[in-house]
PDB file of C-alpha atoms in Angstrom:
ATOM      1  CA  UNK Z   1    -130.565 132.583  24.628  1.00  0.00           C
ATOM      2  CA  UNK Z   2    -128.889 129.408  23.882  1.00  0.00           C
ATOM      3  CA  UNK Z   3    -125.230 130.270  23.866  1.00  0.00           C
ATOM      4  CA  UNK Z   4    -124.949 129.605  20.312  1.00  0.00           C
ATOM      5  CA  UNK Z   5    -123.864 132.351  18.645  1.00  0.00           C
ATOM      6  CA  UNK Z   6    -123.796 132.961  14.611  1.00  0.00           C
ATOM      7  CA  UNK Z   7    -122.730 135.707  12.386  1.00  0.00           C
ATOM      8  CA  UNK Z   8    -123.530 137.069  10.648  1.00  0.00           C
ATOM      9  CA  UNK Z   9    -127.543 137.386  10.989  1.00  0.00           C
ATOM     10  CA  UNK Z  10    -128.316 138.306   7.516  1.00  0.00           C
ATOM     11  CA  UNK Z  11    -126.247 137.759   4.102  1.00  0.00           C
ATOM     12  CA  UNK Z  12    -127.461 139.044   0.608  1.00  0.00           C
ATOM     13  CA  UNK Z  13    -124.778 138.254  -1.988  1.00  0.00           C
ATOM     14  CA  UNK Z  14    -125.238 137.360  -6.088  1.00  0.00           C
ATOM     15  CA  UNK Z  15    -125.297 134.290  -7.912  1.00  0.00           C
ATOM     16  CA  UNK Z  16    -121.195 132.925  -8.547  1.00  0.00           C
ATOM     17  CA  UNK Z  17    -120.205 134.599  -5.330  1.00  0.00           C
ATOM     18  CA  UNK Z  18    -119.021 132.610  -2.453  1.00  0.00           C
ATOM     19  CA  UNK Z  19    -119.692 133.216   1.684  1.00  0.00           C
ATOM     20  CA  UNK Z  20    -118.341 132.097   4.815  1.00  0.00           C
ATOM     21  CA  UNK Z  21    -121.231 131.403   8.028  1.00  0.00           C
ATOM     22  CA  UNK Z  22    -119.495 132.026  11.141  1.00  0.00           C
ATOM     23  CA  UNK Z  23    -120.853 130.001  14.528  1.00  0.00           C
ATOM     24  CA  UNK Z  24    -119.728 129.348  18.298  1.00  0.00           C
ATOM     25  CA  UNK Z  25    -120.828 126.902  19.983  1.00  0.00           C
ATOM     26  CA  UNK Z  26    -121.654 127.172  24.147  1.00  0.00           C
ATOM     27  CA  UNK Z  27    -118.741 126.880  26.506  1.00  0.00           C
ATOM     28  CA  UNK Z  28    -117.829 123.478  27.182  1.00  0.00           C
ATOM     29  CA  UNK Z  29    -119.567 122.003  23.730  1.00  0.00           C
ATOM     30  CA  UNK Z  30    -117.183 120.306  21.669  1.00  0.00           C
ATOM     31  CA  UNK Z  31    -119.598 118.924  18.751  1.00  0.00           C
ATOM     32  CA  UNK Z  32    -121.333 121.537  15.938  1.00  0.00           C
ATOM     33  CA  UNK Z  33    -123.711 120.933  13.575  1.00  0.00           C
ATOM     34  CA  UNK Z  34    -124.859 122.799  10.758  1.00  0.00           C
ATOM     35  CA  UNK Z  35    -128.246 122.967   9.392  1.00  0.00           C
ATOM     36  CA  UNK Z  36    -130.345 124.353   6.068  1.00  0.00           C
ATOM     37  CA  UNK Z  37    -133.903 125.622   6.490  1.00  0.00           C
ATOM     38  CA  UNK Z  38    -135.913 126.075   3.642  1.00  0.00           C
ATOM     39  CA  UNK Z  39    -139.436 126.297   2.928  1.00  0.00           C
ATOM     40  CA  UNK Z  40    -139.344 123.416  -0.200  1.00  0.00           C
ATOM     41  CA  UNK Z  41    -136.907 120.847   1.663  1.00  0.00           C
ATOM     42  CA  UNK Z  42    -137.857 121.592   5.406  1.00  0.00           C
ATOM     43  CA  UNK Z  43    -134.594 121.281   7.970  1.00  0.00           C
ATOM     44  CA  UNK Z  44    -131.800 119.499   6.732  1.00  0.00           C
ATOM     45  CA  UNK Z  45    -128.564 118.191   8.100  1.00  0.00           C
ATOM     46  CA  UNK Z  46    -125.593 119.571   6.477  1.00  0.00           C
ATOM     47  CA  UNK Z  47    -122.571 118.070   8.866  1.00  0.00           C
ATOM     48  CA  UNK Z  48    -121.033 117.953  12.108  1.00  0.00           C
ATOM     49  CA  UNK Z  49    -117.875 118.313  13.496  1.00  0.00           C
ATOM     50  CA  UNK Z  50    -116.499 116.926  16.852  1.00  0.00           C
ATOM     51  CA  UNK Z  51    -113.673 118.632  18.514  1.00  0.00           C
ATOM     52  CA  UNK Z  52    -112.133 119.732  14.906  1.00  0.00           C
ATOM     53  CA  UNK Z  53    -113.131 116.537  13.086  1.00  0.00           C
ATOM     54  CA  UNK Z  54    -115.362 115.446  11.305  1.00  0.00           C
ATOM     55  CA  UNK Z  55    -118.158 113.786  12.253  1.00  0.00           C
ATOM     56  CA  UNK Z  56    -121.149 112.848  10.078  1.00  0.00           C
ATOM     57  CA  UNK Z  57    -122.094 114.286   6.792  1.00  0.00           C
ATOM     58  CA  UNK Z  58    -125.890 114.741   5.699  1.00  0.00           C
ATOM     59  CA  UNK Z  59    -127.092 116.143   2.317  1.00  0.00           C
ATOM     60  CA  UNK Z  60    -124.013 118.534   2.363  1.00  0.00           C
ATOM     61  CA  UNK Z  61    -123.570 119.684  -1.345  1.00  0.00           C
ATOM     62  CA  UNK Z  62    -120.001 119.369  -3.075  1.00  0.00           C
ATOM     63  CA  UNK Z  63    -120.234 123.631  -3.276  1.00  0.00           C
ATOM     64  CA  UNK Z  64    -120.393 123.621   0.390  1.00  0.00           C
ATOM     65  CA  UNK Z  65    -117.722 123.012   3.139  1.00  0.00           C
ATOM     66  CA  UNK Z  66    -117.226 123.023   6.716  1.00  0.00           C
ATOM     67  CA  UNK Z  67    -114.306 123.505   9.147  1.00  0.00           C
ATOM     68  CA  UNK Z  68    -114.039 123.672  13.245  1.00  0.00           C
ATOM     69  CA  UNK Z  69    -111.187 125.502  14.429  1.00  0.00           C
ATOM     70  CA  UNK Z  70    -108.729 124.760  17.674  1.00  0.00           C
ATOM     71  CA  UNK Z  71    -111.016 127.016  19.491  1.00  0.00           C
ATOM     72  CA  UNK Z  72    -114.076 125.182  18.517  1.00  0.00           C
ATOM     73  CA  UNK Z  73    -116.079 127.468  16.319  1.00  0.00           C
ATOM     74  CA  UNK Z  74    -117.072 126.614  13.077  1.00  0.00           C
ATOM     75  CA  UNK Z  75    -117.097 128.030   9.520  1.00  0.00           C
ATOM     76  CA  UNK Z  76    -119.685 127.104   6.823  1.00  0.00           C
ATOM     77  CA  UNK Z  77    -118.421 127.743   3.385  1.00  0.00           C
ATOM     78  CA  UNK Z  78    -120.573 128.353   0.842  1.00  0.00           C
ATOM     79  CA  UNK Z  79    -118.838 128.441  -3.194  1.00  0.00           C
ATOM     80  CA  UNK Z  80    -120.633 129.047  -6.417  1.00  0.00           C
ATOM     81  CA  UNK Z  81    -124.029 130.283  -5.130  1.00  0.00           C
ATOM     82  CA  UNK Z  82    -127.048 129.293  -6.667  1.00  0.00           C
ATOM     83  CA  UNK Z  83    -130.279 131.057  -5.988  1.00  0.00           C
ATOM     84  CA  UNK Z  84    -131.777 127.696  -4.536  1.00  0.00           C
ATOM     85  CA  UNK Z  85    -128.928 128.054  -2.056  1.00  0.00           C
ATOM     86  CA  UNK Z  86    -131.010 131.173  -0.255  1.00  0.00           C
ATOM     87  CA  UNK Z  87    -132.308 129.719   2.891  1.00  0.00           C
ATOM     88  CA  UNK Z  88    -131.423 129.830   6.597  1.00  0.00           C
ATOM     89  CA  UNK Z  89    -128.978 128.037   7.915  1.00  0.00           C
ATOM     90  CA  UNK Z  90    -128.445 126.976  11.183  1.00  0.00           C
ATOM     91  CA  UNK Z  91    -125.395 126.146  13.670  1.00  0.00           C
ATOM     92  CA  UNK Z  92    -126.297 123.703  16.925  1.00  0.00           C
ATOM     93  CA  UNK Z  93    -124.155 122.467  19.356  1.00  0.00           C
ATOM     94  CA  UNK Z  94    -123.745 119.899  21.844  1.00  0.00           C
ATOM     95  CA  UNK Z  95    -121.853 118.350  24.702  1.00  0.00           C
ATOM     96  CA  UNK Z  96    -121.000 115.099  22.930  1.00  0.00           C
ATOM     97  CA  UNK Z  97    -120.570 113.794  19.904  1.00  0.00           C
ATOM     98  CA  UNK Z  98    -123.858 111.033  20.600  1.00  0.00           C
ATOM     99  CA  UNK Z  99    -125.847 109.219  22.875  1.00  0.00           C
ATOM    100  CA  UNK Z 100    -128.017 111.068  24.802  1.00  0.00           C
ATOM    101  CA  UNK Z 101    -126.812 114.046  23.389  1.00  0.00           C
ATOM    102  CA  UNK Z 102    -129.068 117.150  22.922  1.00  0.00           C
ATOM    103  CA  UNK Z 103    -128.707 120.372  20.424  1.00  0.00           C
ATOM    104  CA  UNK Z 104    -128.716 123.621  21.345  1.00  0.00           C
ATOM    105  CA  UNK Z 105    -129.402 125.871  18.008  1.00  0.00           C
ATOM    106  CA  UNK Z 106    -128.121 129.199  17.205  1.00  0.00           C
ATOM    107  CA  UNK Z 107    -130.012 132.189  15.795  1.00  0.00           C
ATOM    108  CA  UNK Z 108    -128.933 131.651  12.213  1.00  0.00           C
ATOM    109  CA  UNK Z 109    -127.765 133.411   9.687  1.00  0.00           C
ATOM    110  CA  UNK Z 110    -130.249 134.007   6.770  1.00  0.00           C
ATOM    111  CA  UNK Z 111    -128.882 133.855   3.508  1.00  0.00           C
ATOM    112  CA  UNK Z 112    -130.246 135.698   0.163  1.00  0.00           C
ATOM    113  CA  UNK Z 113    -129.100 135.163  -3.018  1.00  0.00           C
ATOM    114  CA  UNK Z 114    -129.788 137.564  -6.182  1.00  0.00           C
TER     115      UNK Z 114
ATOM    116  CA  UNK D   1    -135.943 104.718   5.879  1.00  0.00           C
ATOM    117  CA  UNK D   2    -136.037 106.627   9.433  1.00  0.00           C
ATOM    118  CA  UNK D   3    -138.472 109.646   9.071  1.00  0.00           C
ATOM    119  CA  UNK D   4    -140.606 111.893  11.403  1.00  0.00           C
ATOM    120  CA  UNK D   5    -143.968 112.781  10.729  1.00  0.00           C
ATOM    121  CA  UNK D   6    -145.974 115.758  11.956  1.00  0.00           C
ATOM    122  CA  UNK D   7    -149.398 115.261  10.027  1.00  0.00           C
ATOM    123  CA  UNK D   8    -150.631 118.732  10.451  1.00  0.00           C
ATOM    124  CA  UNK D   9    -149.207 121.988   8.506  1.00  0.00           C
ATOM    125  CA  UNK D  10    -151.770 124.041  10.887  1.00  0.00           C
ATOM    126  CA  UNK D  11    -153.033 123.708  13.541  1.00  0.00           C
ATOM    127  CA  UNK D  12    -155.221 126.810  15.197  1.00  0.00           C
ATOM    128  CA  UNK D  13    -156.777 127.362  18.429  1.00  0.00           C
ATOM    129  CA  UNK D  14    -157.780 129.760  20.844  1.00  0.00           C
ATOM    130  CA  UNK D  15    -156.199 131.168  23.619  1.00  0.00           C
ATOM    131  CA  UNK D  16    -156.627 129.279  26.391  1.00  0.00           C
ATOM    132  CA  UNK D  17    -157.828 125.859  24.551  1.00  0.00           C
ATOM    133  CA  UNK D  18    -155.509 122.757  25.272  1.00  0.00           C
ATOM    134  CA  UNK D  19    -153.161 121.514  22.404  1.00  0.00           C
ATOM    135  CA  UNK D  20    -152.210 118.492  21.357  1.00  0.00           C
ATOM    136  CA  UNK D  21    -149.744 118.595  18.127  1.00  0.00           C
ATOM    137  CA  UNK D  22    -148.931 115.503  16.965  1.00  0.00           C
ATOM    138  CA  UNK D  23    -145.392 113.683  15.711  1.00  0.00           C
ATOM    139  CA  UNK D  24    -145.211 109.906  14.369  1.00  0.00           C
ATOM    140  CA  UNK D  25    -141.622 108.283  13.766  1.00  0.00           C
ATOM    141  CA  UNK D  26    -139.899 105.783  11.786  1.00  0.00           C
ATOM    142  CA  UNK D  27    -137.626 103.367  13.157  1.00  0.00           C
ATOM    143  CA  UNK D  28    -136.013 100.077  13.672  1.00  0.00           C
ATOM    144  CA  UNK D  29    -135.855 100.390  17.136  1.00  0.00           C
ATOM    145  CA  UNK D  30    -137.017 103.673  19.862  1.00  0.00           C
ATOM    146  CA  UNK D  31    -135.321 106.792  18.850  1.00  0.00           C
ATOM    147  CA  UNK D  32    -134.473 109.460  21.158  1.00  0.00           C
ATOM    148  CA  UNK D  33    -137.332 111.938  20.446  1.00  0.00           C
ATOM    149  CA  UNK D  34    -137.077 116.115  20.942  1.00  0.00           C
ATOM    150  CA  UNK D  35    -139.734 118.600  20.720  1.00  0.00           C
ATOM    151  CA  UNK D  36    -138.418 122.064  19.324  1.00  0.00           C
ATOM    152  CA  UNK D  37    -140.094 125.686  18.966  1.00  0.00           C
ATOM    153  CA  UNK D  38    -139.218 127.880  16.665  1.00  0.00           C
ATOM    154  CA  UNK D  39    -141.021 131.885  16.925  1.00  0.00           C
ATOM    155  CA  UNK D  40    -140.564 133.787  13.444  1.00  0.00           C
ATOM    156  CA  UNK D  41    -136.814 134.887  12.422  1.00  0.00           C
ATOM    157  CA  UNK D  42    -135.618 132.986  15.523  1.00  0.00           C
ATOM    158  CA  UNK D  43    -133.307 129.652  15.884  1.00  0.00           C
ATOM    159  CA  UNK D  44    -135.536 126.625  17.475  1.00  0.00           C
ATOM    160  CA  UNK D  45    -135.439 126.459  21.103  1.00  0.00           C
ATOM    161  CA  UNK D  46    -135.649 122.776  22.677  1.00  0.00           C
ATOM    162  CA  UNK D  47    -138.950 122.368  24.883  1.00  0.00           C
ATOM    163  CA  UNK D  48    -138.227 119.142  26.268  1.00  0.00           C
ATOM    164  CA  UNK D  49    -136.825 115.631  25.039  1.00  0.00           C
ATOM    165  CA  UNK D  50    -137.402 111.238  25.607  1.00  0.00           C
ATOM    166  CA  UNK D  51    -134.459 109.088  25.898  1.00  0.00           C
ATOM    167  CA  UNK D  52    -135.782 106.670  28.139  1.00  0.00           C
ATOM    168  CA  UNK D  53    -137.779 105.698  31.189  1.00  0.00           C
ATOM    169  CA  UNK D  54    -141.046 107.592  32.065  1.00  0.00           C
ATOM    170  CA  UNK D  55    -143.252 107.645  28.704  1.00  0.00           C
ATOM    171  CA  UNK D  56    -144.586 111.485  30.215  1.00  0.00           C
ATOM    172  CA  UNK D  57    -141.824 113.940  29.817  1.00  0.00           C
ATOM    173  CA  UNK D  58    -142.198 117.847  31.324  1.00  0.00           C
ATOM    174  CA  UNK D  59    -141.032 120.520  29.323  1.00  0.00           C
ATOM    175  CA  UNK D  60    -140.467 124.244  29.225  1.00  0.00           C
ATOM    176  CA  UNK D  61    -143.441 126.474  29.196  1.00  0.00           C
ATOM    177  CA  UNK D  62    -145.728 124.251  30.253  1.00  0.00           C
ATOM    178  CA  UNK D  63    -145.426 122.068  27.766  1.00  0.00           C
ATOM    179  CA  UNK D  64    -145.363 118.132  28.009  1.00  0.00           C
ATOM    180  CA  UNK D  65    -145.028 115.288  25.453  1.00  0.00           C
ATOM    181  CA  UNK D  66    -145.922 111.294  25.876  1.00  0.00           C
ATOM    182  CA  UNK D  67    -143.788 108.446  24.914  1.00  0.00           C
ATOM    183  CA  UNK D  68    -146.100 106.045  23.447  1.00  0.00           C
ATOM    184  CA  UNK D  69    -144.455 103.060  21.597  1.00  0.00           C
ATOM    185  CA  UNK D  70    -147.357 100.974  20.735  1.00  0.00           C
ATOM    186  CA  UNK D  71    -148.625 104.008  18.352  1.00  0.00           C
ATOM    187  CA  UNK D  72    -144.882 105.241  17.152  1.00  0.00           C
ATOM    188  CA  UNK D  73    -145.820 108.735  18.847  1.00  0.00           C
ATOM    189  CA  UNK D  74    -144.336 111.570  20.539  1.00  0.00           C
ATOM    190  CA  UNK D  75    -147.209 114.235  21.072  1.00  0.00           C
ATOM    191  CA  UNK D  76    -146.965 117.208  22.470  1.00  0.00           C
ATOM    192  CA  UNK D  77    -149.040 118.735  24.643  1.00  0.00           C
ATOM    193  CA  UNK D  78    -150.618 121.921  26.871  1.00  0.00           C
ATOM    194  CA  UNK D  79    -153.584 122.304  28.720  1.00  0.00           C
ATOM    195  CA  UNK D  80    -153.964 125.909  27.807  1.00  0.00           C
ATOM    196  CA  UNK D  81    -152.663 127.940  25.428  1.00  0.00           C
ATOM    197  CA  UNK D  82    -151.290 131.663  25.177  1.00  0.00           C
ATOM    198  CA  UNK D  83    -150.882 134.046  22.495  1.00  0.00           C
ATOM    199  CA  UNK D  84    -147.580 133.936  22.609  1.00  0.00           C
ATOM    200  CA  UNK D  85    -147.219 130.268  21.461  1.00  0.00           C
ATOM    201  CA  UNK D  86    -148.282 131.366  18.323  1.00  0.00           C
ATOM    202  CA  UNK D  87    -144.694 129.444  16.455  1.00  0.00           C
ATOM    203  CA  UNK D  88    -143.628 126.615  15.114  1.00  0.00           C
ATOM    204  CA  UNK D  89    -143.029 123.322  16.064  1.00  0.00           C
ATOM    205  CA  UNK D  90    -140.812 120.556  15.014  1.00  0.00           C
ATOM    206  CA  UNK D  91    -140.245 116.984  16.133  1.00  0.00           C
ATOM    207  CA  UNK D  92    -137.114 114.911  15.791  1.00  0.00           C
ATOM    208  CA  UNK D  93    -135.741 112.126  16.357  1.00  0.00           C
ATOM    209  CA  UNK D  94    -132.113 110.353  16.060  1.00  0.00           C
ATOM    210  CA  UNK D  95    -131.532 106.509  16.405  1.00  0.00           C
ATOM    211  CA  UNK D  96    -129.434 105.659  19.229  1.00  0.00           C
ATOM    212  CA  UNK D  97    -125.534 105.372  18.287  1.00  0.00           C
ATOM    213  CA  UNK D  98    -126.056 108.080  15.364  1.00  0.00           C
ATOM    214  CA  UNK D  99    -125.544 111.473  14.709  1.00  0.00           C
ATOM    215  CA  UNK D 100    -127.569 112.494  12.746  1.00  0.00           C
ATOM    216  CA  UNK D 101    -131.337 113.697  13.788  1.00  0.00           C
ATOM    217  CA  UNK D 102    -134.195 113.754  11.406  1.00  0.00           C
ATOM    218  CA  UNK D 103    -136.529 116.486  11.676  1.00  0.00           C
ATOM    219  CA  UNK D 104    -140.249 116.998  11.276  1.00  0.00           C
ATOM    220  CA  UNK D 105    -141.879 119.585   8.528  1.00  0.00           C
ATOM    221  CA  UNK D 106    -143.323 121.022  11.550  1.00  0.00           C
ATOM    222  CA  UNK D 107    -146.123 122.437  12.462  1.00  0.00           C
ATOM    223  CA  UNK D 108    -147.381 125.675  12.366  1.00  0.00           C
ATOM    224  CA  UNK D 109    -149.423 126.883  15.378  1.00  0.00           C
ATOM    225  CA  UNK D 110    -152.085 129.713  15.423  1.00  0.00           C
ATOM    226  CA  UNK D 111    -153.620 131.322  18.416  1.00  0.00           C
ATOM    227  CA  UNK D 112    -156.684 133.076  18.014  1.00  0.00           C
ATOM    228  CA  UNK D 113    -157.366 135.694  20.853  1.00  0.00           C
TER     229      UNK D 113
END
């Protein structure tokens, strides 16, 4: 166990429809990043946030958006679903924001779209 | 462009063979290098990492990965192998200063009884 935690574990929602990914990072971690595993484009970076900013953006789509709350978890939005958007996604955290940092992944949340 | 390479899809052994799985990177300059596992429906768990100094780093598990800069390399490693490290495996790597880590395609490992 990692002390990542992510909710919920599975999703299964329709094409149009939009969905919020829920994580929490491990006590003391102030930086989360959000990931997208698929079997075409591998594991991708979405974004990361650092202590309610954020941070760095990776191949984040315009559809998609992320927020970190006062209390440090994080919400991955997820608008105008496409089936292409069924993958599993992925919440890490870490102590830092770089440097010798190192991520700690959650469980995911695997998301199906019909 | 920074990239990570794992050259092998598959890789299958049997239980109790050593391992090697291999990882090749792409950068200006030494990255900081991770080895992660991931077993089926499960998040990846880190198995050990470089930043810097010794070139032989000890993981979890028994695992263990060498540093070696000459070849671009970051291969993992275990003398023998159980059944349950049937999983996959992914390298990355992030350049010092960034964020952002690349990952690997990964690997997926098979352990014949």
């Amino acid at each position: 166990d990692s002390g990542v935690t992510q909710t919920p574990k599975h999703l299964i929602t329709a094409t149009g429809q939009r969905v919020t990914l829920r994580c929490s990072p491990r006590s003391g971690d102030l930086s989360v990043y959000w990931y997208q595993q698929s079997l075409d484009q591998g594991l991708q970076f979405l974004i990361q946030y650092y202590n309610g900013e954020e941070r760095a953006k990776g191949n984040i789509l315009e559809r998609f958006s992320a927020q970190q709350f006062p209390d440090l978890h994080s919400e991955l939005n997820l608008s105008s679903l496409e089936l292409g958007d069924s993958a599993l996604y992925f919440c890490a955290s870490s102590a830092t924001s770089g440097g010798q940092e190192t991520q700690y992944f959650g469980p995911g949340t695997r998301l199906l779209v019909l | 462009a920074q990239s990570v390479t794992q050259p092998d899809i598959h890789i299958t052994v049997s239980e109790g063979a050593s391992l090697e799985l291999r990882c090749n990177y792409s950068y200006g300059a030494t990255p900081y290098l991770f080895w992660y596992v991931q077993s089926p429906g499960q998040g990846l768990q880190l198995l050990l990492k470089y930043f810097s100094g010794d070139t032989l780093v000890q993981g979890i598990k028994g695992f263990e990965a060498e540093f070696k800069r000459s070849q671009s390399s970051f291969n993992l490693r275990k003398p023998s192998v159980h059944w349950s490290d049937a999983a996959e495996y992914f390298c990355a790597a992030y350049r010092r200063g960034s964020y952002i880590p690349t990952f690997g395609r990964g690997t997926s490992l098979i352990v014949h009884p």
